[in-house]
Amino acid sequence: ELAAGAVILGAMALSGCETMSEGECLAGDWSRRGYQDGQAGHALDRVDSYAQACSQYGVTPDARAYHAGWSQGVVLYCRPENGFQVGAEGRSYNGVCAGQRTERGFVTAYQDGRTVYDAQQALRSAESSVSSLGGRLAELDEKIIHFERELRAPGLTDAQRAQIRDRIGELRAEHRSTERDWRRAQDAVAEAERHARDVSFYMRGRYGR
């Protein structure tokens, strides 16, 4: 049940061929590479991608050494404090802690970290909306000024002036609507800031970060 939840939480194991140079393939040291991959939270079947990459050089990875190194490295990855960090940075979890005694603690901490990450992402999204709407307001201001200047040009017919006035009216209506959206977006930023601050304060107390 927990393992199934872990799959939902994160992306599936990396697919495709890992890039390895001929020198890396020939050097081997598969135990060390497995350790590094385990500590980084990569799936165990990553060695299959190494095998594919190194086959062109006539090299076959030592799967047993890789697995042994990976098993040691993944223990460090699966610490709950690391789970929180992985989640807070928005990184995916590949379910590599399944079967580890720390799995439950890791997944709980990962979810807490994702809460922090999601709160920060919501704040960035709200700030982006304010910036986008502010830019649109500036564009509308420039267009209104342009058409007001055009309206004062000599030699225009009544029909032309009416057409320009209609355009100015449309722009001002859009400006009012956009300004309302901009103010609502500012309120959303304030709310997102409060939420992110509260989440951060709570998690700092829980994880000491």
CSV table of C-alpha atoms in Angstrom, one decimal, residues 45-139:
chain,number,residue,atom,x,y,z
A,45,ASP,CA,17.5,-0.8,-12.9
A,46,ARG,CA,19.6,2.2,-14.0
A,47,VAL,CA,22.4,-0.3,-14.4
A,48,ASP,CA,20.5,-1.7,-17.4
A,49,SER,CA,20.9,1.7,-19.1
A,50,TYR,CA,24.6,1.6,-18.4
A,51,ALA,CA,24.8,-1.8,-19.9
A,52,GLN,CA,23.1,-0.5,-23.1
A,53,ALA,CA,25.5,2.5,-23.2
A,54,CYS,CA,28.6,0.5,-22.6
A,55,SER,CA,27.8,-2.3,-25.0
A,56,GLN,CA,29.2,-0.3,-27.9
A,57,TYR,CA,32.6,-0.5,-26.1
A,58,GLY,CA,32.3,-4.2,-25.4
A,59,VAL,CA,31.9,-3.6,-21.7
A,60,THR,CA,29.3,-5.3,-19.5
A,61,PRO,CA,28.7,-3.7,-16.1
A,62,ASP,CA,29.3,-5.8,-13.0
A,63,ALA,CA,25.6,-6.0,-11.9
A,64,ARG,CA,26.4,-7.7,-8.6
A,65,ALA,CA,28.9,-5.0,-7.6
A,66,TYR,CA,26.5,-2.3,-8.7
A,67,HIS,CA,23.6,-3.7,-6.7
A,68,ALA,CA,25.8,-4.0,-3.6
A,69,GLY,CA,26.9,-0.4,-3.9
A,70,TRP,CA,23.4,0.8,-4.6
A,71,SER,CA,22.0,-1.1,-1.6
A,72,GLN,CA,24.4,0.8,0.6
A,73,GLY,CA,23.8,4.2,-1.0
A,74,VAL,CA,20.0,4.0,-0.9
A,75,VAL,CA,20.1,3.7,2.9
A,76,LEU,CA,21.4,7.2,3.0
A,77,TYR,CA,18.9,8.5,0.5
A,78,CYS,CA,15.9,7.0,2.5
A,79,ARG,CA,16.6,8.9,5.7
A,80,PRO,CA,13.4,10.9,6.6
A,81,GLU,CA,15.4,14.2,6.7
A,82,ASN,CA,16.5,13.6,3.2
A,83,GLY,CA,12.9,12.8,2.2
A,84,PHE,CA,11.9,16.2,3.4
A,85,GLN,CA,14.7,17.9,1.4
A,86,VAL,CA,13.8,15.9,-1.8
A,87,GLY,CA,10.2,17.0,-1.5
A,88,ALA,CA,11.0,20.6,-0.6
A,89,GLU,CA,13.1,20.9,-3.8
A,90,GLY,CA,10.3,19.5,-5.9
A,91,ARG,CA,12.3,16.4,-7.0
A,92,SER,CA,10.5,13.2,-7.9
A,93,TYR,CA,10.6,10.1,-5.7
A,94,ASN,CA,11.1,6.8,-7.6
A,95,GLY,CA,9.9,4.5,-4.9
A,96,VAL,CA,13.4,3.3,-4.2
A,97,CYS,CA,12.8,3.1,-0.4
A,98,ALA,CA,10.3,0.3,-0.7
A,99,GLY,CA,11.3,-2.4,1.7
A,100,GLN,CA,13.6,-0.1,3.7
A,101,ARG,CA,12.8,0.2,7.4
A,102,THR,CA,12.8,4.0,7.0
A,103,GLU,CA,10.3,3.9,4.1
A,104,ARG,CA,7.3,5.2,6.0
A,105,GLY,CA,9.2,8.0,7.6
A,106,PHE,CA,10.8,9.0,4.3
A,107,VAL,CA,7.5,9.1,2.5
A,108,THR,CA,5.9,11.1,5.2
A,109,ALA,CA,8.8,13.6,5.2
A,110,TYR,CA,8.7,13.7,1.4
A,111,GLN,CA,5.0,14.6,1.5
A,112,ASP,CA,5.8,17.4,4.0
A,113,GLY,CA,8.5,18.6,1.8
A,114,ARG,CA,6.2,18.7,-1.2
A,115,THR,CA,3.8,20.8,0.9
A,116,VAL,CA,6.5,23.4,1.3
A,117,TYR,CA,7.4,23.2,-2.4
A,118,ASP,CA,3.8,23.5,-3.5
A,119,ALA,CA,3.3,26.5,-1.3
A,120,GLN,CA,6.3,28.2,-2.8
A,121,GLN,CA,5.1,27.3,-6.3
A,122,ALA,CA,1.7,28.8,-5.6
A,123,LEU,CA,3.4,32.0,-4.4
A,124,ARG,CA,5.5,32.2,-7.6
A,125,SER,CA,2.4,31.6,-9.7
A,126,ALA,CA,0.5,34.4,-8.0
A,127,GLU,CA,3.5,36.8,-8.3
A,128,SER,CA,3.7,35.9,-12.0
A,129,SER,CA,0.0,36.8,-12.5
A,130,VAL,CA,0.5,40.2,-10.8
A,131,SER,CA,3.5,40.8,-13.1
A,132,SER,CA,1.7,39.7,-16.2
A,133,LEU,CA,-1.4,41.8,-15.5
A,134,GLY,CA,0.8,44.8,-14.5
A,135,GLY,CA,2.5,44.5,-17.9
A,136,ARG,CA,-0.9,44.4,-19.7
A,137,LEU,CA,-2.0,47.5,-17.8
A,138,ALA,CA,1.1,49.4,-18.9
A,139,GLU,CA,0.4,48.3,-22.6
